[in-house]
CSV table of C-alpha atoms in Angstrom, one decimal:
chain,number,residue,atom,x,y,z
T,1,GLU,CA,24.4,-52.0,16.1
T,2,ASP,CA,23.8,-52.3,12.3
T,3,LYS,CA,27.1,-52.2,10.4
T,4,VAL,CA,27.8,-51.8,6.7
T,5,VAL,CA,31.5,-51.8,5.8
T,6,GLN,CA,32.9,-50.6,2.5
T,7,SER,CA,36.3,-51.1,1.0
T,8,PRO,CA,38.5,-49.5,-0.1
T,9,LEU,CA,37.6,-46.1,1.3
T,10,SER,CA,39.3,-44.4,-1.6
T,11,LEU,CA,40.6,-45.5,-4.9
T,12,VAL,CA,42.4,-43.6,-7.7
T,13,VAL,CA,42.5,-45.1,-11.2
T,14,HIS,CA,43.1,-44.1,-14.8
T,15,GLU,CA,40.5,-43.9,-17.4
T,16,GLY,CA,39.8,-47.3,-18.9
T,17,ASP,CA,40.6,-49.2,-15.8
T,18,THR,CA,38.2,-51.7,-14.2
T,19,VAL,CA,37.3,-51.2,-10.6
T,20,THR,CA,35.7,-53.4,-8.0
T,21,LEU,CA,34.1,-51.9,-4.9
T,22,ASN,CA,33.3,-54.0,-1.9
T,23,CYS,CA,30.5,-53.9,0.7
T,24,SER,CA,29.9,-56.3,3.6
T,25,TYR,CA,26.8,-56.2,5.8
T,26,GLU,CA,25.1,-58.0,8.7
T,27,VAL,CA,22.8,-60.9,8.3
T,28,THR,CA,20.2,-60.1,10.9
T,29,ASN,CA,16.9,-59.4,9.3
T,30,PHE,CA,18.5,-58.7,6.0
T,31,ARG,CA,16.1,-57.6,3.2
T,32,SER,CA,18.1,-55.7,0.6
T,33,LEU,CA,21.4,-54.3,-0.4
T,34,LEU,CA,21.5,-51.0,-2.4
T,35,TRP,CA,24.2,-49.1,-4.2
T,36,TYR,CA,24.1,-45.3,-4.7
T,37,LYS,CA,26.4,-42.9,-6.5
T,38,GLN,CA,27.0,-39.5,-4.8
T,39,GLU,CA,28.7,-36.9,-6.9
T,40,LYS,CA,28.1,-33.5,-5.2
T,41,LYS,CA,24.9,-33.6,-3.3
T,42,ALA,CA,22.1,-36.0,-3.8
T,43,PRO,CA,22.9,-39.8,-3.8
T,44,THR,CA,21.4,-41.3,-6.9
T,45,PHE,CA,20.1,-44.9,-7.0
T,46,LEU,CA,22.2,-47.5,-8.9
T,47,PHE,CA,21.1,-51.0,-7.9
T,48,MET,CA,18.9,-52.9,-5.4
T,49,LEU,CA,19.8,-56.5,-4.7
T,50,THR,CA,17.8,-59.0,-2.8
T,51,SER,CA,18.8,-62.4,-4.2
T,52,SER,CA,22.1,-64.1,-4.2
T,53,GLY,CA,24.0,-64.7,-7.4
T,54,ILE,CA,21.9,-62.6,-9.7
T,55,GLU,CA,24.0,-60.0,-11.4
T,56,LYS,CA,22.4,-56.6,-12.1
T,57,LYS,CA,23.8,-54.6,-14.9
T,58,SER,CA,23.4,-51.0,-16.2
T,59,GLY,CA,25.8,-50.1,-18.9
T,60,ARG,CA,29.4,-50.4,-17.6
T,61,LEU,CA,28.2,-50.9,-14.0
T,62,SER,CA,27.2,-54.2,-12.5
T,63,SER,CA,26.6,-55.6,-9.1
T,64,ILE,CA,26.1,-58.9,-7.4
T,65,LEU,CA,25.1,-60.1,-3.9
T,66,ASP,CA,26.5,-63.1,-2.0
T,67,LYS,CA,24.1,-63.8,0.9
T,68,LYS,CA,26.2,-66.7,2.2
T,69,GLU,CA,29.3,-64.6,2.6
T,70,LEU,CA,27.4,-61.4,3.4
T,71,PHE,CA,28.9,-59.1,0.8
T,72,SER,CA,28.2,-57.3,-2.4
T,73,ILE,CA,30.5,-56.0,-5.1
T,74,LEU,CA,30.0,-53.1,-7.6
T,75,ASN,CA,32.1,-53.4,-10.8
T,76,ILE,CA,32.7,-50.5,-13.1
T,77,THR,CA,34.4,-51.4,-16.4
T,78,ALA,CA,36.2,-49.0,-18.8
T,79,THR,CA,36.0,-46.2,-16.2
T,80,GLN,CA,35.5,-42.6,-17.3
T,81,THR,CA,36.3,-39.4,-15.5
T,82,GLY,CA,32.5,-39.0,-15.0
T,83,ASP,CA,32.5,-42.0,-12.8
T,84,SER,CA,34.4,-40.1,-10.2
T,85,ALA,CA,32.1,-40.0,-7.2
T,86,VAL,CA,31.5,-41.5,-3.8
T,87,TYR,CA,29.8,-44.9,-4.1
T,88,LEU,CA,27.6,-45.7,-1.1
T,89,CYS,CA,26.4,-49.1,-0.1
T,90,ALA,CA,23.3,-49.5,2.1
T,91,GLU,CA,21.4,-52.3,3.8
T,92,GLY,CA,17.7,-52.5,4.3
T,93,LYS,CA,16.3,-54.7,7.0
T,94,GLU,CA,13.0,-56.5,7.4
T,95,THR,CA,12.4,-54.8,10.8
T,96,SER,CA,13.5,-51.3,10.0
T,97,GLY,CA,10.5,-50.0,7.9
T,98,SER,CA,12.7,-49.4,4.9
T,99,ARG,CA,15.2,-47.3,6.9
T,100,LEU,CA,18.6,-47.8,5.2
T,101,THR,CA,22.0,-48.2,7.0
T,102,PHE,CA,24.8,-46.7,4.9
T,103,GLY,CA,28.4,-47.5,4.8
T,104,GLU,CA,31.1,-44.8,4.8
T,105,GLY,CA,31.4,-44.9,1.0
T,106,THR,CA,34.2,-45.4,-1.4
T,107,GLN,CA,35.7,-42.3,-3.0
T,108,LEU,CA,36.5,-43.1,-6.6
T,109,THR,CA,38.7,-40.8,-8.6
T,110,VAL,CA,39.2,-41.5,-12.3
T,111,ASN,CA,42.1,-39.6,-13.8
T,112,PRO,CA,42.4,-38.9,-17.5
L,1,ASP,CA,11.2,-30.6,-11.7
L,2,THR,CA,9.5,-33.7,-10.3
L,3,GLY,CA,12.4,-34.8,-8.0
L,4,VAL,CA,12.8,-34.3,-4.2
L,5,SER,CA,13.4,-30.6,-3.5
L,6,GLN,CA,14.9,-29.1,-0.3
L,7,ASP,CA,15.0,-25.6,0.9
L,8,PRO,CA,17.2,-23.8,1.7
L,9,ARG,CA,20.3,-25.2,0.0
L,10,HIS,CA,22.6,-23.6,2.5
L,11,LYS,CA,22.1,-22.3,6.0
L,12,ILE,CA,24.6,-20.5,8.2
L,13,THR,CA,23.5,-19.8,11.8
L,14,LYS,CA,24.9,-18.9,15.1
L,15,ARG,CA,25.1,-21.4,18.0
L,16,GLY,CA,21.9,-21.3,20.0
L,17,GLN,CA,19.6,-20.3,17.1
L,18,ASN,CA,16.7,-22.3,15.8
L,19,VAL,CA,16.6,-23.5,12.2
L,20,THR,CA,14.0,-25.1,10.0
L,21,PHE,CA,14.4,-26.9,6.8
L,22,ARG,CA,11.7,-27.9,4.3
L,23,CYS,CA,11.5,-31.0,2.0
L,24,ASP,CA,9.0,-31.5,-0.8
L,25,PRO,CA,9.0,-35.2,-1.8
L,26,ILE,CA,8.0,-36.7,-5.2
L,27,SER,CA,4.3,-36.2,-5.3
L,28,GLU,CA,3.1,-39.8,-5.4
L,29,HIS,CA,5.6,-41.0,-2.7
L,30,ASN,CA,4.0,-41.7,0.7
L,31,ARG,CA,7.2,-42.3,2.6
L,32,LEU,CA,9.6,-39.5,3.5
L,33,TYR,CA,12.9,-39.8,5.3
L,34,TRP,CA,15.4,-37.4,6.9
L,35,TYR,CA,19.1,-38.3,7.0
L,36,ARG,CA,22.2,-36.4,8.1
L,37,GLN,CA,25.6,-36.7,6.5
L,38,THR,CA,28.9,-35.4,7.7
L,39,LEU,CA,32.1,-35.2,5.6
L,40,GLY,CA,33.6,-38.5,4.8
L,41,GLN,CA,30.6,-40.5,6.2
L,42,GLY,CA,27.6,-42.1,4.7
L,43,PRO,CA,24.1,-40.7,5.4
L,44,GLU,CA,22.8,-41.4,8.9
L,45,PHE,CA,19.1,-42.1,9.5
L,46,LEU,CA,17.2,-39.6,11.6
L,47,THR,CA,13.5,-40.2,11.1
L,48,TYR,CA,10.8,-41.3,8.6
L,49,PHE,CA,7.1,-40.8,7.9
L,50,GLN,CA,4.5,-42.9,6.3
L,51,ASN,CA,2.0,-40.2,5.0
L,52,GLU,CA,1.6,-37.9,8.0
L,53,ALA,CA,2.6,-40.5,10.7
L,54,GLN,CA,6.1,-40.4,12.1
L,55,LEU,CA,6.9,-44.1,12.3
L,56,GLU,CA,10.5,-44.2,13.5
L,57,LYS,CA,13.1,-41.9,15.1
L,58,SER,CA,16.7,-42.7,15.5
L,59,ARG,CA,17.9,-43.1,19.1
L,60,LEU,CA,20.6,-40.7,18.1
L,61,LEU,CA,18.1,-37.9,17.5
L,62,SER,CA,18.2,-35.5,20.4
L,63,ASP,CA,15.2,-33.7,21.8
L,64,ARG,CA,16.3,-30.6,20.0
L,65,PHE,CA,15.3,-32.1,16.7
L,66,SER,CA,11.7,-32.3,15.6
L,67,ALA,CA,10.1,-33.2,12.3
L,68,GLU,CA,6.6,-32.9,11.0
L,69,ARG,CA,4.7,-33.9,7.9
L,70,PRO,CA,1.3,-32.4,8.7
L,71,LYS,CA,-0.7,-33.2,5.6
L,72,GLY,CA,1.4,-36.1,4.3
L,73,SER,CA,3.0,-34.0,1.7
L,74,PHE,CA,6.0,-31.7,2.5
L,75,SER,CA,7.9,-32.1,5.7
L,76,THR,CA,9.9,-29.8,8.0
L,77,LEU,CA,12.9,-30.5,10.2
L,78,GLU,CA,13.5,-28.1,13.0
L,79,ILE,CA,16.6,-28.0,15.1
L,80,GLN,CA,16.4,-25.9,18.3
L,81,ARG,CA,19.3,-24.3,20.1
L,82,THR,CA,21.8,-25.4,17.4
L,83,GLU,CA,25.2,-26.6,18.4
L,84,GLN,CA,28.4,-26.7,16.4
L,85,GLY,CA,28.1,-30.5,16.2
L,86,ASP,CA,24.8,-30.1,14.3
L,87,SER,CA,26.8,-28.8,11.3
L,88,ALA,CA,26.2,-31.3,8.5
L,89,MET,CA,24.3,-31.9,5.3
L,90,TYR,CA,20.6,-32.7,6.0
L,91,LEU,CA,19.2,-35.0,3.3
L,92,CYS,CA,15.6,-35.7,2.6
L,93,ALA,CA,14.5,-38.7,0.6
L,94,SER,CA,11.2,-40.2,-0.4
L,95,SER,CA,9.9,-43.6,-1.7
L,96,LEU,CA,6.7,-45.1,-2.9
L,97,GLY,CA,6.3,-47.2,0.2
L,98,LEU,CA,5.3,-50.3,-1.7
L,99,ARG,CA,6.6,-53.7,-0.6
L,100,GLY,CA,9.7,-54.6,-2.7
L,101,THR,CA,10.4,-51.0,-3.7
L,102,ASP,CA,10.2,-49.0,-0.6
L,103,GLU,CA,14.0,-49.1,0.1
L,104,LYS,CA,14.5,-47.4,-3.3
L,105,LEU,CA,15.0,-43.9,-2.0
L,106,PHE,CA,15.1,-40.8,-4.1
L,107,PHE,CA,17.2,-38.1,-2.4
L,108,GLY,CA,17.1,-34.4,-2.6
L,109,SER,CA,20.2,-32.2,-2.9
L,110,GLY,CA,20.3,-31.5,0.8
L,111,THR,CA,20.5,-28.5,3.1
L,112,GLN,CA,24.1,-27.8,4.2
L,113,LEU,CA,24.0,-26.4,7.7
L,114,SER,CA,26.9,-24.5,9.2
L,115,VAL,CA,26.7,-23.6,12.9
L,116,LEU,CA,29.2,-20.9,13.9
């Protein structure tokens, strides 16, 4: 069965800290790796990665994919309380018609 | 509001009752997905449509669940004879369906179902 594993499952930091969230996936029919942020309800799209070694950045957030070691990381620098959310990693496969398989998520809490 | 909208936002029902949820995708998106999410877990795929055609259903989806997208626009998800284990957030998402972008899903705020 498809498996996406995220770590840590929860993380508590202080404002200004830098955090790294991890996501490992399966290689079979891999097409893409996506990161979403979920605050209350709707997950919102952050990044989609398809190629190894190319960092994607958006403000204080960045992400990179390693297709050899089958993992991705999401970095958040200079964290703010508004970064508190669940961060979800998802894998898209060639054979799944764009169905995504999500990990459990990492609950990030940023304290003032 | 041009995002994905879902109705109702909350639904409380008694075990054994039928419930129906509605999803209106972003208008130019031809793919529509239903996911279910329980507390502490990531969203779990249920089914998806390309226009009006239902192309895939999860093996986990019981016969009590049925989804439609009759005109390729809005979709409904019906759960018959609800059970307490059906209690979850039901998320709808849509995407353009173009190669290279079709995994980029836009989610609605979900319908929270509580089965008593």
